[in-house]
XYZ file of C-alpha atoms in Angstrom:
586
model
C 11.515 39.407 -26.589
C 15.071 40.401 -27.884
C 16.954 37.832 -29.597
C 20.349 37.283 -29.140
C 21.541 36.741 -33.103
C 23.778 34.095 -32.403
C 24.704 31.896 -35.724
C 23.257 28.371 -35.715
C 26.660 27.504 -36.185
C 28.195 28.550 -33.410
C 25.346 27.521 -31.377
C 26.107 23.842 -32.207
C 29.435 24.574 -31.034
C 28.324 25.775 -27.463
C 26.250 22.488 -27.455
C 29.386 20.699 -27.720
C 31.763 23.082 -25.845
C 29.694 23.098 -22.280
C 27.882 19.242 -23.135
C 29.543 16.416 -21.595
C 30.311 14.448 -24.208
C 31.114 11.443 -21.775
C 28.087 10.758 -20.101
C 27.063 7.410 -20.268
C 24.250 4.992 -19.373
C 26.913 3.631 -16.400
C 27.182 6.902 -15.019
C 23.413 7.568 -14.506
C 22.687 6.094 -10.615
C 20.667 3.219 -10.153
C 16.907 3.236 -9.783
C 15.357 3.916 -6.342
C 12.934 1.489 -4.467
C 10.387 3.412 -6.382
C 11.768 3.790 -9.618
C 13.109 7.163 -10.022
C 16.797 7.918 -11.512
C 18.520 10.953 -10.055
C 19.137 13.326 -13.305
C 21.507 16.657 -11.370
C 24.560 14.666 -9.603
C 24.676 17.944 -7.616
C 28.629 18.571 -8.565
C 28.896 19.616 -11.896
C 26.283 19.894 -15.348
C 27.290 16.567 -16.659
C 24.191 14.923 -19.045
C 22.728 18.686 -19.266
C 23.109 21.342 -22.664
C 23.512 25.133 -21.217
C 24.488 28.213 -21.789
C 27.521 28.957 -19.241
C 26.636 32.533 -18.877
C 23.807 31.717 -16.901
C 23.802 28.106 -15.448
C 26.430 26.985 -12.574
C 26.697 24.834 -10.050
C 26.936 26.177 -6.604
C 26.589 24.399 -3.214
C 24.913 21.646 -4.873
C 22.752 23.359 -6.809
C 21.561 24.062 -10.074
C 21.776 27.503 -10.508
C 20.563 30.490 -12.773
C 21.228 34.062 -12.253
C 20.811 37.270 -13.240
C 23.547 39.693 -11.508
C 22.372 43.164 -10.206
C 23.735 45.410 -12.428
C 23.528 43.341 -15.571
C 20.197 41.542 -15.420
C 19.213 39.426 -18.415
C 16.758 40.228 -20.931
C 15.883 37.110 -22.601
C 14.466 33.289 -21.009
C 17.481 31.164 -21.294
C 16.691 27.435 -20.552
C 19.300 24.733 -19.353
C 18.001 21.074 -20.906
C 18.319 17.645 -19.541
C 20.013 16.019 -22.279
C 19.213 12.411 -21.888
C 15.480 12.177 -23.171
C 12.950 12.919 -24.237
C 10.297 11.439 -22.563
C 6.229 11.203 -22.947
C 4.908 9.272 -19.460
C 6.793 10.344 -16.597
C 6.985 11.595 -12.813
C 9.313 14.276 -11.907
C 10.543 15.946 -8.416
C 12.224 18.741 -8.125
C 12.997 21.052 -5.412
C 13.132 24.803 -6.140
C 14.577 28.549 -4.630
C 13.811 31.774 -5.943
C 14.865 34.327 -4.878
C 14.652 38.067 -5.769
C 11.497 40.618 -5.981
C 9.749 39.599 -9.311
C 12.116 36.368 -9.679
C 10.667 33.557 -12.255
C 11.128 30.348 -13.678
C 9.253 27.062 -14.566
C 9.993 23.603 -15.521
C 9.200 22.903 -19.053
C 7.597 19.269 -19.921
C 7.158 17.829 -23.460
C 9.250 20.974 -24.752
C 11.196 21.439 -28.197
C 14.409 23.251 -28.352
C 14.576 26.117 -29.930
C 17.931 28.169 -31.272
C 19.393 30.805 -28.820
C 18.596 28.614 -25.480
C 15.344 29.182 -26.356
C 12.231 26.546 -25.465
C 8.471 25.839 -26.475
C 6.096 23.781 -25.038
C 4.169 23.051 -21.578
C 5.560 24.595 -18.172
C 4.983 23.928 -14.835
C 4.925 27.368 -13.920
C 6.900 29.096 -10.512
C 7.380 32.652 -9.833
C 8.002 34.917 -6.273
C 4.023 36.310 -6.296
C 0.902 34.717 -5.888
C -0.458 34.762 -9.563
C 1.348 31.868 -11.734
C 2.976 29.048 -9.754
C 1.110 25.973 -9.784
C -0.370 26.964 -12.633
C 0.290 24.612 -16.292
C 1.281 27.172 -19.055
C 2.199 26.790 -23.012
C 4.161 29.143 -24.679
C 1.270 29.431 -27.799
C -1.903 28.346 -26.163
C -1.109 30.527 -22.618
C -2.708 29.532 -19.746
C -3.602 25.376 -20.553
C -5.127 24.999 -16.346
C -4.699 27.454 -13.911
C -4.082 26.247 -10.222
C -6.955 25.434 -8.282
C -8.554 23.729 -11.610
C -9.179 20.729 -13.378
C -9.827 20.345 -16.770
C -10.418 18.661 -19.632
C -9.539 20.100 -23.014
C -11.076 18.168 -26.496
C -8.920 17.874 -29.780
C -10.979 21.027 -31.028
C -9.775 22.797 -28.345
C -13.089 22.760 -26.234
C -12.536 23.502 -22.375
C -13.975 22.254 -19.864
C -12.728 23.100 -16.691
C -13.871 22.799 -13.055
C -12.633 24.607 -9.859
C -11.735 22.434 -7.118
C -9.996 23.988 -4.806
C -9.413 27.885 -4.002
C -6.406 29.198 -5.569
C -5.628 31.887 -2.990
C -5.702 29.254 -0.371
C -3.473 27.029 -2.530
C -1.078 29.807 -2.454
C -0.837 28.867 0.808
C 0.698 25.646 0.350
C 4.006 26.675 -1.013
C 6.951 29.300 0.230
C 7.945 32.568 -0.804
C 10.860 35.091 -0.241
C 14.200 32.345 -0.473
C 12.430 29.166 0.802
C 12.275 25.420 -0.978
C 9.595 24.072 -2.162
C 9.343 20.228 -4.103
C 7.740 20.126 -7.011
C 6.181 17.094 -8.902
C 5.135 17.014 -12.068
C 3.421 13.616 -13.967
C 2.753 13.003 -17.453
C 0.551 9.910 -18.059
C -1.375 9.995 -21.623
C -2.881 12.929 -21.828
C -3.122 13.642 -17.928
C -0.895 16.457 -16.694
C -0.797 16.848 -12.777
C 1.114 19.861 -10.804
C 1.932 19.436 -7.389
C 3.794 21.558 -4.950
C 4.641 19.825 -1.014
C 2.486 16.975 -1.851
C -0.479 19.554 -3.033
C -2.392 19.120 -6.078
C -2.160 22.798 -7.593
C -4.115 22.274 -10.708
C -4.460 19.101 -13.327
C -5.752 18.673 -17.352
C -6.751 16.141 -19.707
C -5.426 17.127 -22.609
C -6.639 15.431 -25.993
C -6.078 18.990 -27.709
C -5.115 18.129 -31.355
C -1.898 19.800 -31.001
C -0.915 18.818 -27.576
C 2.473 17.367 -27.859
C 2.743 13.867 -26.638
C 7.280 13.881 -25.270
C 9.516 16.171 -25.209
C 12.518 17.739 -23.772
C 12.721 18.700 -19.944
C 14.130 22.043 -19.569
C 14.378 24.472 -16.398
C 13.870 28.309 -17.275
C 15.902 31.664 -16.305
C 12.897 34.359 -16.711
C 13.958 37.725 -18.066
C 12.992 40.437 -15.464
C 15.217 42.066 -12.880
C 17.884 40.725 -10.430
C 17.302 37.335 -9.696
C 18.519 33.916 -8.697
C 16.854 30.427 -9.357
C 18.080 27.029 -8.006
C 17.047 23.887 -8.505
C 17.972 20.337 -6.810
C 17.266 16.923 -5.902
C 16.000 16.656 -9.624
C 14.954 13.027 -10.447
C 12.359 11.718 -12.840
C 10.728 8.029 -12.957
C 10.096 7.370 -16.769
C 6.908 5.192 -17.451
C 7.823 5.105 -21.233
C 11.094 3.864 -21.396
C 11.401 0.169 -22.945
C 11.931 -2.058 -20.242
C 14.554 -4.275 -20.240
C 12.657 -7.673 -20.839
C 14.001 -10.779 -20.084
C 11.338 -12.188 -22.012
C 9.797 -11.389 -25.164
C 5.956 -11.528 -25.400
C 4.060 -11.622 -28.599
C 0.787 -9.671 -28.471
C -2.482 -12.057 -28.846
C -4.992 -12.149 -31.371
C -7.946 -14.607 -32.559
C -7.403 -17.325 -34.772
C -8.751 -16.877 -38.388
C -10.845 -19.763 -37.722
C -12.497 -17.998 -34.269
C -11.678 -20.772 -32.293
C -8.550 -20.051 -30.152
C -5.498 -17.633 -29.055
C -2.754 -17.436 -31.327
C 0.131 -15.117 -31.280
C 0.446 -11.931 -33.620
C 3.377 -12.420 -35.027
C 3.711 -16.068 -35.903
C 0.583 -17.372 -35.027
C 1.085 -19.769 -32.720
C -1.402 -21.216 -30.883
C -2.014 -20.060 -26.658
C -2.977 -22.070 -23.837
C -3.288 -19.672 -20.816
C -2.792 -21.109 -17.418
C -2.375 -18.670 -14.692
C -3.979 -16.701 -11.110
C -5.706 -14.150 -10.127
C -4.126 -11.598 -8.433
C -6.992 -9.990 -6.349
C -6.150 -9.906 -3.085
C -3.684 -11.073 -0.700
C -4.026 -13.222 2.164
C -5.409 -10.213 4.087
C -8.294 -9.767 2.253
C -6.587 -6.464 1.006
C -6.882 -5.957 -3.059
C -3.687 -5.200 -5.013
C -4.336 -1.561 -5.709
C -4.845 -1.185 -1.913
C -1.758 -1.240 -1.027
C 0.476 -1.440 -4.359
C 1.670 2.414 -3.976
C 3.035 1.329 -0.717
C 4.263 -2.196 -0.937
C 5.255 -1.947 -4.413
C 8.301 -4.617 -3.984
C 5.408 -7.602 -2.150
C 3.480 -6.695 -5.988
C 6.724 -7.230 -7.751
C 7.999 -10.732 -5.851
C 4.373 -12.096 -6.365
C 4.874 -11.865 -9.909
C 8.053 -13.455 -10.093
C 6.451 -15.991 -7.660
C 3.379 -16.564 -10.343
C 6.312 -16.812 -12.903
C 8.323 -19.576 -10.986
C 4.922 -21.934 -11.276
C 4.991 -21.893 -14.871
C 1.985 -19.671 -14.713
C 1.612 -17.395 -18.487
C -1.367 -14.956 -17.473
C -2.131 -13.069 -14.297
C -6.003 -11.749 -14.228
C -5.695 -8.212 -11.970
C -8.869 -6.268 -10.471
C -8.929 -2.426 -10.840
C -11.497 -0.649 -8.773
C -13.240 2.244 -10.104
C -12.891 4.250 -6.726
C -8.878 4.122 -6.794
C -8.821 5.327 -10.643
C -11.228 7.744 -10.963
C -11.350 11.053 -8.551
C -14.674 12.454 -10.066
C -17.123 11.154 -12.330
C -14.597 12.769 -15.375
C -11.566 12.568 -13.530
C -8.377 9.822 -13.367
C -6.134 9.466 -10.519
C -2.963 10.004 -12.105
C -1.053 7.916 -9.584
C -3.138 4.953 -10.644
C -2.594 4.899 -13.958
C 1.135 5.529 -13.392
C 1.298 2.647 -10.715
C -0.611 0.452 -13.778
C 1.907 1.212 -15.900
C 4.877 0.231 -14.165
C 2.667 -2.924 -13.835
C 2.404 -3.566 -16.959
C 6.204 -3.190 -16.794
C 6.918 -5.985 -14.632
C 4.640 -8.144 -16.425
C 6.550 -7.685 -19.897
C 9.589 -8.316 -18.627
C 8.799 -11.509 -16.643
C 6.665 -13.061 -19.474
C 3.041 -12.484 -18.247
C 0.187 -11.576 -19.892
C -2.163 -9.426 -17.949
C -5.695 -10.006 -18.054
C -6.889 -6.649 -16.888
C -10.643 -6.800 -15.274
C -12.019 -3.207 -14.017
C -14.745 -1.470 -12.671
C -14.470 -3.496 -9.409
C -16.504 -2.264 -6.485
C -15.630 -5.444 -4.400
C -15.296 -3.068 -0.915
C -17.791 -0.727 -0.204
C -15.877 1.649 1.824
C -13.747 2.101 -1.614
C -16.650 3.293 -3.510
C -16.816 6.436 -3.549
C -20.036 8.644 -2.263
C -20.566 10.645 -5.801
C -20.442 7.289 -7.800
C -23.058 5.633 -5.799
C -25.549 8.212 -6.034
C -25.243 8.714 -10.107
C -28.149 7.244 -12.327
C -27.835 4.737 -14.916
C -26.998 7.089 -17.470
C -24.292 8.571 -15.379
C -23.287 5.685 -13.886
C -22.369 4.351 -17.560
C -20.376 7.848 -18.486
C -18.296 7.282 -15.619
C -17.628 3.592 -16.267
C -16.644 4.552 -19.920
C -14.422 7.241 -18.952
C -12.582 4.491 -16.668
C -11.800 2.581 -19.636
C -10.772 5.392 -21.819
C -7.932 6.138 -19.323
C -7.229 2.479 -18.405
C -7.078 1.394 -22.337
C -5.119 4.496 -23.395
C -2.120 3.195 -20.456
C -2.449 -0.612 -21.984
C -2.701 0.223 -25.733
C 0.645 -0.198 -26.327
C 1.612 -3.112 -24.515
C 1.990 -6.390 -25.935
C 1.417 -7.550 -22.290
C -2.227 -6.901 -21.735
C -3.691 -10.195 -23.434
C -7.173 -8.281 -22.823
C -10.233 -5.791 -21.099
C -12.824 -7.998 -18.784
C -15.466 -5.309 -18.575
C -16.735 -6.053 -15.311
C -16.465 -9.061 -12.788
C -19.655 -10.786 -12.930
C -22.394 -8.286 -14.003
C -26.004 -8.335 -12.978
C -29.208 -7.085 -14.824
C -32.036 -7.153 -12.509
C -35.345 -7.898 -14.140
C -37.261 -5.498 -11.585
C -36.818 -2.247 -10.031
C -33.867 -2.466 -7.775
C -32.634 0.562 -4.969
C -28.869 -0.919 -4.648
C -25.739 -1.563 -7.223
C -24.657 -4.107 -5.207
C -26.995 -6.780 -4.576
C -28.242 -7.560 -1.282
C -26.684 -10.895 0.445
C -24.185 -10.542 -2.690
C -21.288 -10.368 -0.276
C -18.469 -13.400 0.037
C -16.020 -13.167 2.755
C -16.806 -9.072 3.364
C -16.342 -8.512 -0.735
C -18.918 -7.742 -3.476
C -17.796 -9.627 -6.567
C -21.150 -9.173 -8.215
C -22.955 -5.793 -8.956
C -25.611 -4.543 -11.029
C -25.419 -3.077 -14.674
C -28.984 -0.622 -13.546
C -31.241 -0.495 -10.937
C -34.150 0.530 -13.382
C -35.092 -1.419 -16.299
C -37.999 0.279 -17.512
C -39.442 -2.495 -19.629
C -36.172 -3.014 -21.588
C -35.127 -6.616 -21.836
C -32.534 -7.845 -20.183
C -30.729 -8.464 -23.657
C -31.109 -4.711 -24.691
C -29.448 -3.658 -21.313
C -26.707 -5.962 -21.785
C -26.213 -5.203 -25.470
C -26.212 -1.297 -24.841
C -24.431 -1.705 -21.984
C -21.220 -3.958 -23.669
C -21.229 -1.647 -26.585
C -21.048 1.529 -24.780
C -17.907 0.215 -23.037
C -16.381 -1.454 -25.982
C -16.767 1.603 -27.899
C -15.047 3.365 -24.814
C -12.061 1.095 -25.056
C -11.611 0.671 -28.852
C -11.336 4.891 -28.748
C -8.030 4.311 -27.739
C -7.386 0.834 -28.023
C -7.903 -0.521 -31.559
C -6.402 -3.906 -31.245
C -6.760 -5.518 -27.442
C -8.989 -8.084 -26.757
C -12.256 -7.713 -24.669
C -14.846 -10.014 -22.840
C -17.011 -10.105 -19.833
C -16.662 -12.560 -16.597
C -19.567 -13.770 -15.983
C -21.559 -16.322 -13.829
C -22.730 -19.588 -15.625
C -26.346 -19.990 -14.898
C -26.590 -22.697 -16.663
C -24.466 -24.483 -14.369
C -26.951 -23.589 -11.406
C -30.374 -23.483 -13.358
C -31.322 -26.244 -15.740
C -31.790 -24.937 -19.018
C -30.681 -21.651 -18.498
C -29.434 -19.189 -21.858
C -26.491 -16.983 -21.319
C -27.198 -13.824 -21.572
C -23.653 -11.713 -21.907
C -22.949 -14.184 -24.126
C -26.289 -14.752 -25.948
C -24.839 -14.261 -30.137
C -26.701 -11.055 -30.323
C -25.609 -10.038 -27.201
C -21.769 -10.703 -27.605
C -21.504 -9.529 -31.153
C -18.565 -7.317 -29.819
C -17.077 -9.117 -27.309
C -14.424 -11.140 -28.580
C -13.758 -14.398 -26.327
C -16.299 -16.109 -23.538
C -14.868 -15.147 -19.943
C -16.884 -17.718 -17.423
C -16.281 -18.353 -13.911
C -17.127 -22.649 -12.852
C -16.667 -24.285 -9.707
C -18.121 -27.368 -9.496
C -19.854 -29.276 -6.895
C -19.181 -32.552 -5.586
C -19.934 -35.618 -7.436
C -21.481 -33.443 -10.315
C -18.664 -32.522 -12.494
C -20.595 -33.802 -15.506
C -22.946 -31.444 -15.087
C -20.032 -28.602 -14.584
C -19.462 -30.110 -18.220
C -22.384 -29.571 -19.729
C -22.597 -26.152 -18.360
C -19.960 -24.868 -19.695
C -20.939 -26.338 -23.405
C -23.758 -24.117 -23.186
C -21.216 -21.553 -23.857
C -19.486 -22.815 -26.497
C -21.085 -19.696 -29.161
C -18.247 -19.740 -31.533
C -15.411 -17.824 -29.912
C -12.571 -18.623 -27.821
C -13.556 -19.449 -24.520
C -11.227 -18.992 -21.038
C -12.502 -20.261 -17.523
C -11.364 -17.209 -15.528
C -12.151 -18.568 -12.315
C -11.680 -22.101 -10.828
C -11.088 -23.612 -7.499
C -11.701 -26.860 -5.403
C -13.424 -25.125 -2.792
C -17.023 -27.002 -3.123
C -15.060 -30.634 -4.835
C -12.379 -32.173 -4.009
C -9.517 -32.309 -6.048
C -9.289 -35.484 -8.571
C -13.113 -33.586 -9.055
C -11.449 -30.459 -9.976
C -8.684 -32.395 -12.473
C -11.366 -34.279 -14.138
C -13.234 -30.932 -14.530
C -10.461 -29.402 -16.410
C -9.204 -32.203 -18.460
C -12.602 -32.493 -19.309
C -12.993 -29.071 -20.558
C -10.117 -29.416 -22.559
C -11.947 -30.095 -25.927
C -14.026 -26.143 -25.950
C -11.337 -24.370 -23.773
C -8.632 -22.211 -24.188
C -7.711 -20.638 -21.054
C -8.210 -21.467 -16.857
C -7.366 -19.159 -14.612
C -6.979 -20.038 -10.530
C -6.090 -17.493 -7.965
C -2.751 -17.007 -6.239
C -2.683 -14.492 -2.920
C 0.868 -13.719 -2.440
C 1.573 -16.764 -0.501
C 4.315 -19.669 -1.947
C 3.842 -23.229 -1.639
C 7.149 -23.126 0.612
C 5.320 -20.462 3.257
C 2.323 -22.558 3.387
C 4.532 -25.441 4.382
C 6.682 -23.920 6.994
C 3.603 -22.465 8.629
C 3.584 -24.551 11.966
C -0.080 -24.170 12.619
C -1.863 -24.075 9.068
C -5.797 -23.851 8.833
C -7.660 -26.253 7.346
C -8.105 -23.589 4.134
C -3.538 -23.004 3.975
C -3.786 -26.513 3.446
C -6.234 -26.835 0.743
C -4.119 -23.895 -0.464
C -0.684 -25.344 -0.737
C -2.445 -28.282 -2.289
C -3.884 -26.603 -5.016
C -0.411 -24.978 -5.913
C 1.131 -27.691 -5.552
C -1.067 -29.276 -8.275
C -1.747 -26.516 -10.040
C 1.834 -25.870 -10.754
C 2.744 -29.773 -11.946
C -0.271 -29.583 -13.623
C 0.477 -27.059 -16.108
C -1.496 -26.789 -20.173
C 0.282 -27.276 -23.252
């Protein structure tokens, strides 16, 4: 490639000749209903570094060209120069046009001197060889299109076709047309799509993968040629959010016994909902990517009641595509989750693995054996932990809602009859015990996962929800939580609802679990007592607890109310709120 020997000097100088010096955070436009900031105002290069030789602006477009007659002969880049970001989405619509035109949008890219770039590109070109494809300018080809892969830090590849790249080529335009591209950056996950298809996607942990970067757009040496670009907007999922609150991560006591906050130690009472489903019987991640502003208002509703910790089910059929696969959207949608939850004060309590609705299980994860079955499950938390890890929100991991280990040879996951209201809150941890002990399954099975987790998450708590036995089976041992059993887990997760006229015995129950760590009541509800029961239940557990957790489906006090023909179950509802939001734990 010939370099143009331009003194660093007087580069600087064409940095701040053709940079607008005067763009400021006011100028950028406001965030659309889903979160993305437009980055080209379509009139002039304003917030971008270029070299004016090459980049313009005509008919609202970014554009790059190479003149017939005097074609260039070295890549020139243009750079957005607002950012650098690491977790991101970006659209962009593209033209080229001009036999043997090329570009490509680079992604966690360093400058270099001369208009020069290095790093990851989402490759384009006017043939059918390279666009869709993820390149590098040192390591070549990272995933071609028509491929997923997964690259380890020693540079391992292993990559699986999963789709036909000719018929891929397909999907976009040639010869002068537009095409949108998106591009998303979550962890290590890189996914290329052009017009909504997925053209190729990598996990990649290599050890020198680069983590940000600058967001370039390229002008490929090469004959005549013209490249536009518009419509350019990005949705950053690293950026700080602007927090009206200020959350203190959570860690154990010294003495074992309770929450306290990192950095001053104070001690926390968690009070709070889960967030499972609505009112519908729909779970949140059904229908979060399209009714993204319902999530965010029930938050601010759970807020409002004084609540401090929101317990959220992930199921493993909407994060994982393939038994080594994320869905990218997921985790970004988590993020922006976790988002909302910093900046209104919440603490998520982040429970995965769900399987609750059996059309949402996917075919490929049913039919895995144990073995398999617990691969996948710890590749879910790798990717759900690496989103979290930062976040002083998440207060913790539940593994699993409510595991099972069958004592005999079982041919179903899901336990038969296990069903309440259409959803499976219960599953199994194996279907084949094989003369193992129950307490060697559960043992293996915890540390497998925790190991999973603590990969990329040193410092989050985890725990287990489970169902007290003891409260329906007199004399009963836990078993997640047996000493041995629990050595990693680092708080007792239990799930009580007492019966009428027995709430000493809900007492006693719960005692049994008292093993020397924290413990947090993570679901609770008046449904088979009435509620002074319920209130002497809690009060009662005050002495060994440190945490109870109730459910909230979307639905205020003030809707219940103004319903003119409530059901015997929206009044119990606006009830509970009602008390549950007086009632409050210091």
């Amino acid at each position: 490639m010939c370099k143009n020997l331009i003194s660093l000097v007087a580069l600087s100088a064409l940095v701040l000749l053709f940079t607008d010096q005067s763009f400021t955070q006011e100028q950028e436009q406001e965030k659309d209903k889903d979160g993305f900031i437009t980055i080209f105002n379509g009139k002039d290069l304003t917030g971008w570094e270029y070299n004016p030789e090459i980049w313009s602006v005509e008919d609202d477009c970014l554009v790059g060209q190479s003149p017939e007659g005097k074609p260039y002969n070295k890549q020139d880049y243009i750079y957005w120069a607002k950012g650098e970001p690491g977790d991101f989405v970006l659209k962009v619509k593209y033209r080229l046009t001009g036999k043997g035109s090329n570009s490509g949008v680079q992604i966690r890219s360093e400058k270099r001197p001369n208009w020069d770039c290095y790093g990851y590109q989402a490759d384009m070109e006017e043939a059918p060889n390279w666009t869709g494809c993820l390149f590098h300018h040192s390591r070549g080809a990272v995933v071609k299109r028509g491929f997923k892969g997964m690259i380890t830090p020693d540079g391992q590849d292993e990559t699986k076709q999963f789709a036909d790249p000719t018929e891929l080529a397909q999907k976009y335009k040639t010869e002068g047309d537009w095409n949108e591209y998106e591009i998303s950056a979550v962890g290590s996950v890189m996914t290329l799509k052009i017009n909504g298809e997925l053209m190729c996607e990598v996990d990649d942990r290599h050890e020198t993968a680069a983590k940000k970067g600058i967001i370039a757009f390229q002008m490929h040496p090469g004959p005549p040629m013209k490249v536009e670009f518009k419509d350019v907007k990005i949705k950053i999922l690293d950026e700080t959010p602007q927090a009206t609150n200020t959350l203190d991560g959570i860690r154990i006591s010294d003495d074992k016994t309770k929450f306290v906050t990192k950095a001053t130690g104070t001690p926390v009472l968690f009070w709070g909902a889960n967030y499972d489903r609505d009112t519908k019987m729909r779970l949140m991640d059904d229908y979060w990517g399209d009714e993204w502003e319902t999530v965010v208002e029930d938050f601010d509703e759970m807020r409002d009641m004084g609540l401090n910790v929101v317990r959220i089910h992930l199921q493993v059929g909407r994060f994982l595509d393939s038994p080594t696969q994320a869905n990218v959207q997921a985790l970004e949608q988590l993020f922006q989750l976790i988002q909302v939850a910093e900046s209104r004060g919440l603490y998520l309590y982040v429970t995965g693995l769900a399987c609750y609705k059996k059309p949402n299980i996917p075919d490929w994860y049913d039919t895995l054996d144990e073995e398999g079955r617990w691969a996948t499950q710890a590749t879910f938390w790798k990717h759900v932990a690496r989103v979290c890890a930062s976040s002083p929100a998440v207060f913790c991991y539940d593994l699993m809602n409510e595991p099972l280990v069958p004592e005999e040879q079982t041919d179903d996951w899901l336990p038969a009859g296990g069903a309440l209201e259409g959803l499976y809150y219960v599953q199994n941890i194996t279907r084949t015990p094989n003369g193992r002990t129950q307490h060697d399954i559960a043992k293996a099975w915890i540390d497998g996962l925790v190991a999973a987790i603590r990969s990329e998450d040193k410092d989050h708590l985890i725990t287990v929800g489970v169902i007290p036995w003891a409260l329906y089976f007199q004399g009963a041992k836990p078993l997640f939580y047996d000493p041995a059993v629990a050595e990693n887990l680092d708080f007792v997760s239990v799930h009580f609802y007492p019966e009428k006229q027995e709430v000493e015995k809900a007492l006693q129950a719960l005692r049994v679990y008292v093993i020397g760590k924290p413990l947090v009541i993570a679901e609770m509800f008046p449904i088979k007592c009435n509620m002074e029961e319920m209130n002497d239940f809690i009060d009662g557990s005050k002495s060994v607890t440190q945490g109870w957790i109730s459910f909230y489906w979307g639905k205020t006090i003030e809707e219940y109310a103004q319903n003119p023909s409530p059901t015997i179950g929206d009044l119990m509802m606006k009830e509970w709120l009602e008390y549950f939001k007086s009632k409050q734990m210091k």
